[in-house]
Amino acid sequence: MGNQGPKQHGYRNMALKRTGDGKKTNQKAYIKTFGCQMNEYDSERIAYHLTKAGYTLTGRLEGSDLIVLNTCAVREKAKNRLYGHIGNLKKHKKENPHLIIAVGGCTAQNLRADIQKDFPFVDIVFGTFNVSQIAQLVAQKQKGRSNICGVKEQGFDYQLGQSVRPQPFKAFVPVITGCNNFCSYCIVPFVRGREKSLPPEAIAAHIKDLAHQGVKEVTLLGQNVNSYGKDLDQAIDFSSLLEKMDPLGIPWIRFMTSHPKDFSPKLVKVVAGCDQAVNHIHLPLQSGSNAVLEKMNRKYTQEHYLGMVQDMKANMKNCSITTDIMVGFPGEEEKDFKQTMHVVKKARFKRAFTFIYSPRERTAAAKIKDVVPLASKKKWFGELVAVQNRISYEENKKMEGKTFQALVEGYSPKDKGLLQARLYDHTVVLCRAPKQLIGKMVYLEIKQAKAFYLIGNYQGKC
Ligand code: 5AD
Ligand code: SF4
């Protein structure tokens, strides 16, 4: 899934009113999220359970009574950064011995024993399958238990709707959890278990409720949404789920992530034909080399991938494709990297999340001797980023002078005098407009393109 590094949930002491059940306390909880959208959704669930138990959510680490780090394990760097963060919390614990520190999520699922050994001041370690138990684990700590570990594999144990959204007008809706693919570099199947689809009736009821609440954008989530339904008794696939969700009253429906091996021409037709499903597809390429793709266990070829890109561009209006790309997979050579660059230039992605391969414990690729020199990895990475940045800029430039619908999300983090909105494909547009428009769909004329965002003129409400 598109993975944008550490994020802190934008909660501002607002959640108690929304979900508290009368047990108001003065206790404040601070939640920090690392990693992908599934982790962000898990943090929304953590927020739900903590506010239900009487906590107020805070955006400030200082003065909080409970700190929850929701961790990512996808790359080695994420783990290293997490270890730095946990280490920094020691001084807070010294200043406030009543402070409770909980570490959850993918790294906690993966390395629970190491975390408990290396950081004895961490009070609670809980895994991806134990998010719903966070309030009970905290209560155990408050009763004096120490070294609490809630990590076991038990499939998902939650109901849609048990979450607190930092932005009330946008919602994540997981439709399938876990992954059966075992791409050879990827740790996800080890920390999130096997695929499990949520029943379509529950998803539809939840989406109707979100529409009733005035939610403007829903993202259907899954490690591989295209596997949706394979484990259900009824005959349903992701395309037919999407068709069922389209008329339920949400202005924008998006989904991620799609796996190229399962992405079908049928889905392209359905997205093109749906009114609310946006014409943006996140389709991780990983590599353009057939030899590397085979070693990655991706089960598609460059030719298949480019065929799908062509199909999308031919059939979806203003089709926008984003991707994830990795360089430096064990055994990758210059000729393989050239194939990746060939696809990048042909597909002309709107944006790409780019990574240098890092070995992850327990995965098949971690057993292959990594002989790619670091200098090559860095050189390829630099070339890839430079070419993709140029393409992103050129693609943004094509939007100048055109008017698009956009969802206004809040103030620009860099200039509070401007509002930040997003287009159907998540491109950021900065504009000057009244703050009452936050959470509303508007029309923006694109005035100027930058490599990573656009500048727009407010034209009116949709
Ligand atoms: N090393 C580097 N990047 C990785 N990703 C997944 N596993 C690894 C790894 N071991 C990248 C993939 C994936 C994205 C979420 O993270 O590109 O699509
Ligand atoms: Fe990881 Fe591959 Fe599953 Fe994506 S499809 S989560 S890359 S194993």
Short mmCIF file of C-alpha atoms and ligand atoms in Angstrom, two decimals:
data_model
loop_
_atom_site.label_atom_id
_atom_site.label_comp_id
_atom_site.label_asym_id
_atom_site.label_seq_id
_atom_site.Cartn_x
_atom_site.Cartn_y
_atom_site.Cartn_z
CA MET A 1 0.00 0.00 0.00
CA GLY A 2 1.18 3.56 -0.56
CA ASN A 3 3.35 4.12 2.41
CA GLN A 4 4.13 7.66 3.39
CA GLY A 5 6.25 7.36 6.54
CA PRO A 6 5.36 8.38 10.10
CA LYS A 7 2.20 10.33 10.65
CA GLN A 8 0.62 11.64 13.73
CA HIS A 9 -3.11 11.51 13.83
CA GLY A 10 -4.63 14.95 13.63
CA TYR A 11 -6.83 14.53 16.68
CA ARG A 12 -7.31 17.66 18.74
CA ASN A 13 -9.10 16.77 21.98
CA MET A 14 -12.23 16.20 19.94
CA ALA A 15 -13.05 12.58 20.23
CA LEU A 16 -14.58 12.25 23.68
CA LYS A 17 -17.79 13.94 22.59
CA ARG A 18 -18.04 11.67 19.58
CA THR A 19 -17.65 8.26 21.15
CA GLY A 20 -17.23 8.58 24.91
CA ASP A 21 -19.88 6.70 26.85
CA GLY A 22 -20.03 8.94 29.91
CA LYS A 23 -16.95 7.60 31.72
CA LYS A 24 -15.21 10.96 31.30
CA THR A 25 -11.71 11.05 32.84
CA ASN A 26 -8.94 13.63 32.62
CA GLN A 27 -6.64 11.13 30.93
CA LYS A 28 -5.12 12.07 27.58
CA ALA A 29 -3.96 9.64 24.91
CA TYR A 30 -1.48 10.44 22.16
CA ILE A 31 -1.41 8.14 19.12
CA LYS A 32 1.39 8.14 16.55
CA THR A 33 0.96 6.17 13.36
CA PHE A 34 3.68 4.81 11.10
CA GLY A 35 3.12 3.26 7.69
CA CYS A 36 0.26 2.54 5.36
CA GLN A 37 -3.46 3.32 5.25
CA MET A 38 -4.33 0.03 6.96
CA ASN A 39 -2.26 1.22 9.93
CA GLU A 40 -3.99 4.59 9.82
CA TYR A 41 -7.30 2.75 9.98
CA ASP A 42 -6.08 0.65 12.91
CA SER A 43 -5.18 3.92 14.69
CA GLU A 44 -8.74 5.10 14.14
CA ARG A 45 -9.87 1.90 15.85
CA ILE A 46 -7.41 2.44 18.70
CA ALA A 47 -8.83 5.98 19.06
CA TYR A 48 -12.37 4.55 19.18
CA HIS A 49 -11.61 2.07 21.96
CA LEU A 50 -9.61 4.56 24.03
CA THR A 51 -12.23 7.32 23.80
CA LYS A 52 -14.88 4.77 24.72
CA ALA A 53 -12.83 3.99 27.82
CA GLY A 54 -12.82 7.70 28.73
CA TYR A 55 -9.59 8.98 27.19
CA THR A 56 -9.40 12.30 25.37
CA LEU A 57 -7.21 12.26 22.27
CA THR A 58 -4.40 14.79 22.13
CA GLY A 59 -2.03 15.96 19.41
CA ARG A 60 0.65 16.73 22.02
CA LEU A 61 3.03 14.13 23.37
CA GLU A 62 3.92 16.32 26.36
CA GLY A 63 1.34 16.03 29.12
CA SER A 64 -0.21 12.83 27.77
CA ASP A 65 -1.03 9.93 30.12
CA LEU A 66 -0.93 7.23 27.47
CA ILE A 67 1.29 7.08 24.37
CA VAL A 68 0.47 4.56 21.64
CA LEU A 69 2.90 3.97 18.78
CA ASN A 70 1.25 2.09 15.91
CA THR A 71 4.17 0.65 13.99
CA CYS A 72 5.13 -0.40 10.44
CA ALA A 73 7.49 -3.26 9.52
CA VAL A 74 7.54 -3.01 5.73
CA ARG A 75 11.07 -1.65 5.45
CA GLU A 76 14.11 -1.89 7.70
CA LYS A 77 14.31 1.92 7.83
CA ALA A 78 10.82 2.14 9.34
CA LYS A 79 11.89 -0.27 12.08
CA ASN A 80 15.09 1.66 12.80
CA ARG A 81 13.18 4.93 13.03
CA LEU A 82 10.67 3.31 15.35
CA TYR A 83 13.44 2.10 17.66
CA GLY A 84 14.70 5.72 17.81
CA HIS A 85 11.19 6.92 18.72
CA ILE A 86 10.73 4.33 21.46
CA GLY A 87 14.16 5.19 22.89
CA ASN A 88 13.15 8.88 23.06
CA LEU A 89 10.12 8.02 25.19
CA LYS A 90 12.29 6.84 28.09
CA LYS A 91 12.80 10.40 29.34
CA HIS A 92 9.03 11.02 29.35
CA LYS A 93 8.57 7.95 31.48
CA LYS A 94 11.20 9.23 33.91
CA GLU A 95 9.43 12.60 34.17
CA ASN A 96 6.02 10.95 34.58
CA PRO A 97 6.16 7.45 36.11
CA HIS A 98 2.37 7.09 35.64
CA LEU A 99 2.74 7.44 31.88
CA ILE A 100 1.66 4.27 30.04
CA ILE A 101 3.53 3.42 26.83
CA ALA A 102 1.99 0.98 24.37
CA VAL A 103 3.61 -0.24 21.14
CA GLY A 104 1.29 -1.88 18.62
CA GLY A 105 1.03 -2.74 14.92
CA CYS A 106 3.19 -4.68 12.48
CA THR A 107 6.60 -4.41 14.18
CA ALA A 108 5.00 -5.27 17.51
CA GLN A 109 3.37 -8.32 15.87
CA ASN A 110 6.71 -9.31 14.41
CA LEU A 111 9.22 -8.48 17.14
CA ARG A 112 7.25 -8.51 20.37
CA ALA A 113 9.94 -10.27 22.41
CA ASP A 114 12.72 -7.96 21.15
CA ILE A 115 10.72 -4.83 22.00
CA GLN A 116 10.00 -6.09 25.51
CA LYS A 117 13.64 -7.03 26.01
CA ASP A 118 15.21 -3.89 24.49
CA PHE A 119 12.76 -1.40 25.99
CA PRO A 120 11.67 -2.63 29.44
CA PHE A 121 9.91 0.71 30.08
CA VAL A 122 7.34 -0.15 27.37
CA ASP A 123 4.24 -1.28 29.31
CA ILE A 124 2.14 -2.88 26.58
CA VAL A 125 2.99 -4.61 23.31
CA PHE A 126 0.01 -5.46 21.12
CA GLY A 127 -0.22 -6.85 17.60
CA THR A 128 -2.30 -6.21 14.50
CA PHE A 129 -4.87 -8.78 15.62
CA ASN A 130 -5.36 -7.26 19.07
CA VAL A 131 -6.30 -3.65 18.34
CA SER A 132 -9.82 -4.11 19.73
CA GLN A 133 -8.34 -5.16 23.07
CA ILE A 134 -6.29 -2.01 23.62
CA ALA A 135 -8.61 -0.60 26.30
CA GLN A 136 -8.56 -3.91 28.26
CA LEU A 137 -4.75 -4.06 28.03
CA VAL A 138 -4.50 -0.48 29.35
CA ALA A 139 -6.93 -1.34 32.17
CA GLN A 140 -4.73 -4.31 33.13
CA LYS A 141 -1.73 -1.99 33.35
CA GLN A 142 -3.73 0.45 35.48
CA LYS A 143 -4.51 -2.43 37.85
CA GLY A 144 -0.77 -2.92 38.34
CA ARG A 145 0.14 -5.69 35.88
CA SER A 146 3.41 -5.21 34.06
CA ASN A 147 4.93 -6.39 30.80
CA ILE A 148 1.61 -6.86 29.07
CA CYS A 149 1.64 -8.60 25.72
CA GLY A 150 -1.43 -8.89 23.50
CA VAL A 151 -0.07 -10.55 20.39
CA LYS A 152 -1.85 -13.48 18.85
CA GLU A 153 -3.19 -14.40 15.45
CA GLN A 154 -6.93 -14.63 15.53
CA GLY A 155 -8.31 -13.09 12.31
CA PHE A 156 -10.06 -9.75 12.37
CA ASP A 157 -12.22 -9.18 15.38
CA TYR A 158 -13.94 -5.91 14.73
CA GLN A 159 -16.99 -4.23 13.36
CA LEU A 160 -16.96 -1.50 10.76
CA GLY A 161 -17.87 1.82 12.33
CA GLN A 162 -15.82 1.25 15.49
CA SER A 163 -13.37 3.99 14.55
CA VAL A 164 -12.80 7.70 15.13
CA ARG A 165 -11.94 9.59 11.95
CA PRO A 166 -9.48 12.50 12.22
CA GLN A 167 -11.20 14.10 9.23
CA PRO A 168 -14.94 13.43 9.54
CA PHE A 169 -15.54 13.93 5.81
CA LYS A 170 -13.16 11.11 4.75
CA ALA A 171 -13.35 7.44 5.72
CA PHE A 172 -11.31 4.30 5.25
CA VAL A 173 -13.36 1.13 4.85
CA PRO A 174 -11.35 -2.11 4.94
CA VAL A 175 -12.95 -4.70 2.68
CA ILE A 176 -10.27 -7.39 2.93
CA THR A 177 -7.48 -7.83 5.45
CA GLY A 178 -4.30 -9.92 5.28
CA CYS A 179 -2.52 -11.21 2.19
CA ASN A 180 -1.98 -14.63 0.58
CA ASN A 181 0.53 -13.56 -2.06
CA PHE A 182 3.88 -13.88 -0.34
CA CYS A 183 5.79 -11.58 -2.67
CA SER A 184 9.31 -12.66 -1.81
CA TYR A 185 10.41 -9.30 -0.32
CA CYS A 186 7.31 -8.60 1.73
CA ILE A 187 6.68 -9.02 5.43
CA VAL A 188 2.97 -8.22 5.32
CA PRO A 189 1.65 -11.81 5.06
CA PHE A 190 3.67 -12.64 8.19
CA VAL A 191 2.27 -9.79 10.27
CA ARG A 192 -1.28 -9.48 8.96
CA GLY A 193 -2.11 -13.13 8.31
CA ARG A 194 -4.21 -14.66 5.53
CA GLU A 195 -6.82 -12.88 3.40
CA LYS A 196 -10.19 -12.41 5.01
CA SER A 197 -12.99 -10.52 3.23
CA LEU A 198 -15.65 -8.62 5.13
CA PRO A 199 -19.24 -9.50 4.21
CA PRO A 200 -20.63 -7.24 1.44
CA GLU A 201 -23.81 -6.60 3.46
CA ALA A 202 -21.78 -5.18 6.37
CA ILE A 203 -19.72 -3.02 3.99
CA ALA A 204 -22.87 -1.69 2.26
CA ALA A 205 -24.61 -0.91 5.57
CA HIS A 206 -21.53 0.94 6.80
CA ILE A 207 -21.15 2.93 3.58
CA LYS A 208 -24.85 3.93 3.69
CA ASP A 209 -24.28 5.14 7.25
CA LEU A 210 -21.19 7.12 6.16
CA ALA A 211 -23.20 8.72 3.33
CA HIS A 212 -25.87 9.64 5.87
CA GLN A 213 -23.16 11.31 8.00
CA GLY A 214 -22.16 13.43 4.97
CA VAL A 215 -18.85 11.66 4.26
CA LYS A 216 -17.47 12.84 0.92
CA GLU A 217 -14.75 10.28 0.23
CA VAL A 218 -14.46 6.59 1.04
CA THR A 219 -11.29 4.56 0.42
CA LEU A 220 -11.93 0.82 0.20
CA LEU A 221 -8.85 -0.75 1.72
CA GLY A 222 -7.07 -4.05 1.33
CA GLN A 223 -3.51 -5.28 0.85
CA ASN A 224 -4.87 -6.67 -2.41
CA VAL A 225 -8.44 -5.53 -2.98
CA ASN A 226 -8.63 -7.64 -6.14
CA SER A 227 -8.70 -10.79 -3.99
CA TYR A 228 -11.94 -9.62 -2.42
CA GLY A 229 -14.56 -12.35 -2.10
CA LYS A 230 -12.36 -15.36 -2.89
CA ASP A 231 -12.81 -16.60 0.69
CA LEU A 232 -16.55 -15.87 0.92
CA ASP A 233 -19.32 -18.43 0.34
CA GLN A 234 -21.23 -16.16 -2.02
CA ALA A 235 -20.05 -15.47 -5.59
CA ILE A 236 -18.75 -11.91 -5.45
CA ASP A 237 -15.57 -10.25 -6.63
CA PHE A 238 -14.14 -6.77 -6.14
CA SER A 239 -15.69 -5.37 -9.35
CA SER A 240 -19.19 -6.40 -8.30
CA LEU A 241 -18.60 -5.07 -4.76
CA LEU A 242 -17.62 -1.72 -6.26
CA GLU A 243 -20.74 -1.69 -8.45
CA LYS A 244 -22.89 -2.29 -5.38
CA MET A 245 -21.19 0.53 -3.43
CA ASP A 246 -21.38 3.09 -6.24
CA PRO A 247 -25.04 4.15 -5.82
CA LEU A 248 -24.96 4.43 -2.00
CA GLY A 249 -24.48 8.20 -1.91
CA ILE A 250 -20.73 8.80 -1.39
CA PRO A 251 -19.43 11.41 -3.89
CA TRP A 252 -15.99 9.78 -4.29
CA ILE A 253 -15.11 6.12 -3.87
CA ARG A 254 -11.48 5.09 -4.25
CA PHE A 255 -9.68 1.85 -3.50
CA MET A 256 -6.20 0.56 -2.82
CA THR A 257 -4.13 -1.47 -3.31
CA SER A 258 -4.54 -3.39 -6.56
CA HIS A 259 -2.23 -6.25 -7.53
CA PRO A 260 -1.37 -6.26 -11.26
CA LYS A 261 -1.70 -10.05 -11.43
CA ASP A 262 -5.38 -9.84 -10.40
CA PHE A 263 -6.31 -6.48 -11.89
CA SER A 264 -8.85 -7.25 -14.60
CA PRO A 265 -10.24 -5.58 -17.73
CA LYS A 266 -13.62 -6.11 -16.03
CA LEU A 267 -12.55 -3.80 -13.19
CA VAL A 268 -11.41 -1.15 -15.70
CA LYS A 269 -14.89 -1.29 -17.32
CA VAL A 270 -16.62 -1.11 -13.94
CA VAL A 271 -14.55 1.86 -12.73
CA ALA A 272 -15.08 3.65 -16.05
CA GLY A 273 -18.84 2.99 -15.86
CA CYS A 274 -19.36 3.90 -12.18
CA ASP A 275 -20.38 7.46 -11.33
CA GLN A 276 -18.66 7.72 -7.96
CA ALA A 277 -15.60 5.45 -8.30
CA VAL A 278 -12.77 7.84 -9.18
CA ASN A 279 -10.54 7.25 -12.21
CA HIS A 280 -7.39 6.77 -10.18
CA ILE A 281 -5.66 3.43 -9.83
CA HIS A 282 -2.72 2.69 -7.55
CA LEU A 283 -1.01 -0.24 -9.25
CA PRO A 284 2.38 -1.16 -7.74
CA LEU A 285 4.86 -2.05 -10.47
CA GLN A 286 7.80 -2.93 -8.14
CA SER A 287 10.05 -3.71 -11.12
CA GLY A 288 9.89 -3.54 -14.91
CA SER A 289 12.22 -6.51 -15.38
CA ASN A 290 10.57 -9.88 -15.99
CA ALA A 291 13.51 -11.68 -14.38
CA VAL A 292 13.23 -9.59 -11.21
CA LEU A 293 9.43 -9.83 -11.17
CA GLU A 294 9.76 -13.60 -11.24
CA LYS A 295 12.20 -13.60 -8.33
CA MET A 296 9.82 -11.29 -6.50
CA ASN A 297 7.03 -13.87 -7.02
CA ARG A 298 4.82 -11.17 -8.52
CA LYS A 299 3.27 -13.45 -11.19
CA TYR A 300 2.97 -10.87 -13.99
CA THR A 301 5.25 -9.57 -16.73
CA GLN A 302 6.20 -6.14 -17.97
CA GLU A 303 4.07 -6.78 -21.08
CA HIS A 304 1.00 -7.64 -18.99
CA TYR A 305 1.49 -4.55 -16.85
CA LEU A 306 1.86 -2.21 -19.81
CA GLY A 307 -1.19 -3.82 -21.45
CA MET A 308 -3.26 -2.89 -18.41
CA VAL A 309 -1.92 0.64 -18.42
CA GLN A 310 -2.97 0.96 -22.05
CA ASP A 311 -6.42 -0.44 -21.28
CA MET A 312 -6.92 2.02 -18.39
CA LYS A 313 -5.75 5.01 -20.39
CA ALA A 314 -7.99 4.08 -23.33
CA ASN A 315 -11.13 3.51 -21.27
CA MET A 316 -11.01 5.76 -18.19
CA LYS A 317 -11.46 9.52 -18.65
CA ASN A 318 -8.54 11.54 -17.18
CA CYS A 319 -7.12 8.22 -15.98
CA SER A 320 -4.44 8.70 -13.35
CA ILE A 321 -2.11 5.86 -12.41
CA THR A 322 0.22 5.87 -9.40
CA THR A 323 2.63 3.17 -8.37
CA ASP A 324 5.26 1.76 -6.00
CA ILE A 325 8.73 0.90 -7.35
CA MET A 326 11.67 -0.79 -5.69
CA VAL A 327 15.32 -0.81 -6.82
CA GLY A 328 18.16 -3.04 -5.67
CA PHE A 329 16.34 -6.36 -5.31
CA PRO A 330 18.93 -9.16 -4.81
CA GLY A 331 20.49 -10.02 -8.16
CA GLU A 332 19.18 -6.92 -9.94
CA GLU A 333 21.51 -5.71 -12.69
CA GLU A 334 21.79 -2.56 -14.78
CA LYS A 335 19.82 -4.25 -17.59
CA ASP A 336 16.94 -4.98 -15.16
CA PHE A 337 16.93 -1.41 -13.92
CA LYS A 338 16.76 -0.21 -17.55
CA GLN A 339 13.56 -2.26 -17.96
CA THR A 340 12.06 -0.49 -14.94
CA MET A 341 12.95 2.87 -16.49
CA HIS A 342 11.38 1.71 -19.77
CA VAL A 343 8.06 1.07 -17.99
CA VAL A 344 8.27 4.35 -16.06
CA LYS A 345 8.69 6.28 -19.30
CA LYS A 346 5.93 4.36 -21.11
CA ALA A 347 3.37 4.31 -18.31
CA ARG A 348 3.96 7.96 -17.29
CA PHE A 349 2.78 7.52 -13.72
CA LYS A 350 1.25 10.54 -12.05
CA ARG A 351 3.29 9.77 -8.93
CA ALA A 352 5.50 6.93 -7.74
CA PHE A 353 6.48 5.88 -4.23
CA THR A 354 10.08 4.77 -4.65
CA PHE A 355 12.10 2.50 -2.38
CA ILE A 356 15.48 0.85 -2.08
CA TYR A 357 15.00 -2.84 -1.28
CA SER A 358 15.70 -3.84 2.29
CA PRO A 359 15.71 -7.46 3.48
CA ARG A 360 12.91 -8.36 5.90
CA GLU A 361 13.25 -11.21 8.34
CA ARG A 362 11.29 -14.40 7.53
CA THR A 363 10.75 -13.46 3.84
CA ALA A 364 12.05 -15.64 0.98
CA ALA A 365 14.17 -12.82 -0.53
CA ALA A 366 16.01 -12.31 2.77
CA LYS A 367 17.58 -15.73 2.18
CA ILE A 368 19.03 -14.69 -1.20
CA LYS A 369 22.54 -13.30 -0.96
CA ASP A 370 22.30 -9.56 -1.63
CA VAL A 371 25.17 -8.79 -4.00
CA VAL A 372 23.93 -5.51 -5.47
CA PRO A 373 26.52 -2.83 -4.59
CA LEU A 374 25.11 0.00 -2.51
CA ALA A 375 26.53 2.50 -5.04
CA SER A 376 24.38 0.92 -7.81
CA LYS A 377 21.27 0.98 -5.62
CA LYS A 378 21.80 4.68 -4.88
CA LYS A 379 22.57 5.54 -8.50
CA TRP A 380 19.45 3.74 -9.78
CA PHE A 381 17.32 5.27 -7.08
CA GLY A 382 18.55 8.79 -7.97
CA GLU A 383 17.90 8.23 -11.69
CA LEU A 384 14.46 6.81 -11.06
CA VAL A 385 13.42 9.68 -8.81
CA ALA A 386 14.74 12.30 -11.24
CA VAL A 387 12.88 10.84 -14.24
CA GLN A 388 9.66 10.27 -12.29
CA ASN A 389 9.76 13.83 -10.88
CA ARG A 390 10.05 15.19 -14.39
CA ILE A 391 7.11 13.05 -15.57
CA SER A 392 5.00 14.07 -12.53
CA TYR A 393 5.69 17.71 -13.31
CA GLU A 394 4.84 17.27 -17.01
CA GLU A 395 1.62 15.42 -16.14
CA ASN A 396 0.68 18.17 -13.65
CA LYS A 397 1.46 20.80 -16.29
CA LYS A 398 -1.16 19.23 -18.61
CA MET A 399 -3.78 20.11 -15.99
CA GLU A 400 -3.15 23.86 -16.17
CA GLY A 401 -6.19 25.82 -17.34
CA LYS A 402 -8.57 22.92 -16.66
CA THR A 403 -11.21 22.87 -13.91
CA PHE A 404 -11.60 19.87 -11.59
CA GLN A 405 -13.69 18.84 -8.62
CA ALA A 406 -11.67 18.81 -5.41
CA LEU A 407 -12.24 17.98 -1.76
CA VAL A 408 -11.02 20.71 0.61
CA GLU A 409 -9.18 19.02 3.45
CA GLY A 410 -7.90 21.85 5.66
CA TYR A 411 -5.20 24.50 5.82
CA SER A 412 -1.96 24.11 3.91
CA PRO A 413 0.63 22.86 6.44
CA LYS A 414 3.19 25.31 4.99
CA ASP A 415 1.00 28.44 4.61
CA LYS A 416 -2.02 28.79 6.87
CA GLY A 417 -3.35 31.53 4.56
CA LEU A 418 -4.08 28.85 1.94
CA LEU A 419 -6.42 25.89 1.92
CA GLN A 420 -5.29 22.44 0.83
CA ALA A 421 -7.59 20.39 -1.38
CA ARG A 422 -7.14 17.09 -3.19
CA LEU A 423 -8.20 16.03 -6.65
CA TYR A 424 -9.73 12.65 -7.54
CA ASP A 425 -6.23 11.17 -7.80
CA HIS A 426 -5.01 12.63 -4.50
CA THR A 427 -2.94 15.40 -6.13
CA VAL A 428 -2.68 18.31 -3.69
CA VAL A 429 -4.03 21.70 -4.84
CA LEU A 430 -3.42 24.84 -2.82
CA CYS A 431 -5.94 27.65 -3.14
CA ARG A 432 -7.22 30.79 -1.48
CA ALA A 433 -10.82 30.22 -0.36
CA PRO A 434 -13.06 30.67 2.73
CA LYS A 435 -12.29 28.24 5.57
CA GLN A 436 -16.00 27.27 5.70
CA LEU A 437 -15.23 25.15 2.62
CA ILE A 438 -13.16 22.65 4.63
CA GLY A 439 -14.83 19.28 4.18
CA LYS A 440 -16.71 20.41 1.04
CA MET A 441 -16.39 19.50 -2.64
CA VAL A 442 -15.50 22.52 -4.78
CA TYR A 443 -14.48 23.38 -8.34
CA LEU A 444 -10.89 24.51 -8.77
CA GLU A 445 -9.29 25.88 -11.91
CA ILE A 446 -5.64 24.81 -12.08
CA LYS A 447 -3.47 27.91 -12.46
CA GLN A 448 0.03 26.56 -12.00
CA ALA A 449 1.74 23.17 -11.81
CA LYS A 450 4.60 22.23 -9.51
CA ALA A 451 6.27 18.80 -9.41
CA PHE A 452 4.43 17.69 -6.28
CA TYR A 453 1.33 19.90 -6.13
CA LEU A 454 -0.82 22.39 -8.02
CA ILE A 455 -2.00 25.93 -7.41
CA GLY A 456 -5.71 26.48 -8.09
CA ASN A 457 -8.34 29.21 -8.23
CA TYR A 458 -11.58 28.60 -6.34
CA GLN A 459 -14.50 28.60 -8.80
CA GLY A 460 -17.43 27.67 -6.53
CA LYS A 461 -19.03 24.83 -4.58
CA CYS A 462 -20.03 21.61 -6.32
N1 5AD B 1 12.10 -3.33 0.79
C1 5AD B 1 11.79 -2.17 0.17
N2 5AD B 1 10.54 -1.81 -0.16
C2 5AD B 1 9.55 -2.65 0.17
N3 5AD B 1 8.22 -2.58 -0.04
C3 5AD B 1 7.66 -3.68 0.49
N4 5AD B 1 8.58 -4.48 1.03
C4 5AD B 1 9.78 -3.88 0.83
C5 5AD B 1 11.13 -4.20 1.14
N5 5AD B 1 11.43 -5.34 1.76
C6 5AD B 1 7.57 -1.48 -0.76
C7 5AD B 1 6.80 -2.02 -1.97
C8 5AD B 1 5.37 -1.91 -1.52
C9 5AD B 1 5.42 -0.68 -0.64
C10 5AD B 1 4.29 -0.52 0.30
O1 5AD B 1 6.62 -0.84 0.08
O2 5AD B 1 7.04 -1.19 -3.08
O3 5AD B 1 4.46 -1.79 -2.57
FE1 SF4 B 2 3.11 -7.67 0.28
FE2 SF4 B 2 2.75 -8.72 -2.16
FE3 SF4 B 2 0.82 -8.96 -0.29
FE4 SF4 B 2 1.33 -6.56 -1.37
S1 SF4 B 2 0.54 -8.38 -2.47
S2 SF4 B 2 1.02 -7.01 0.82
S3 SF4 B 2 3.54 -6.64 -1.69
S4 SF4 B 2 2.87 -9.88 -0.22
#
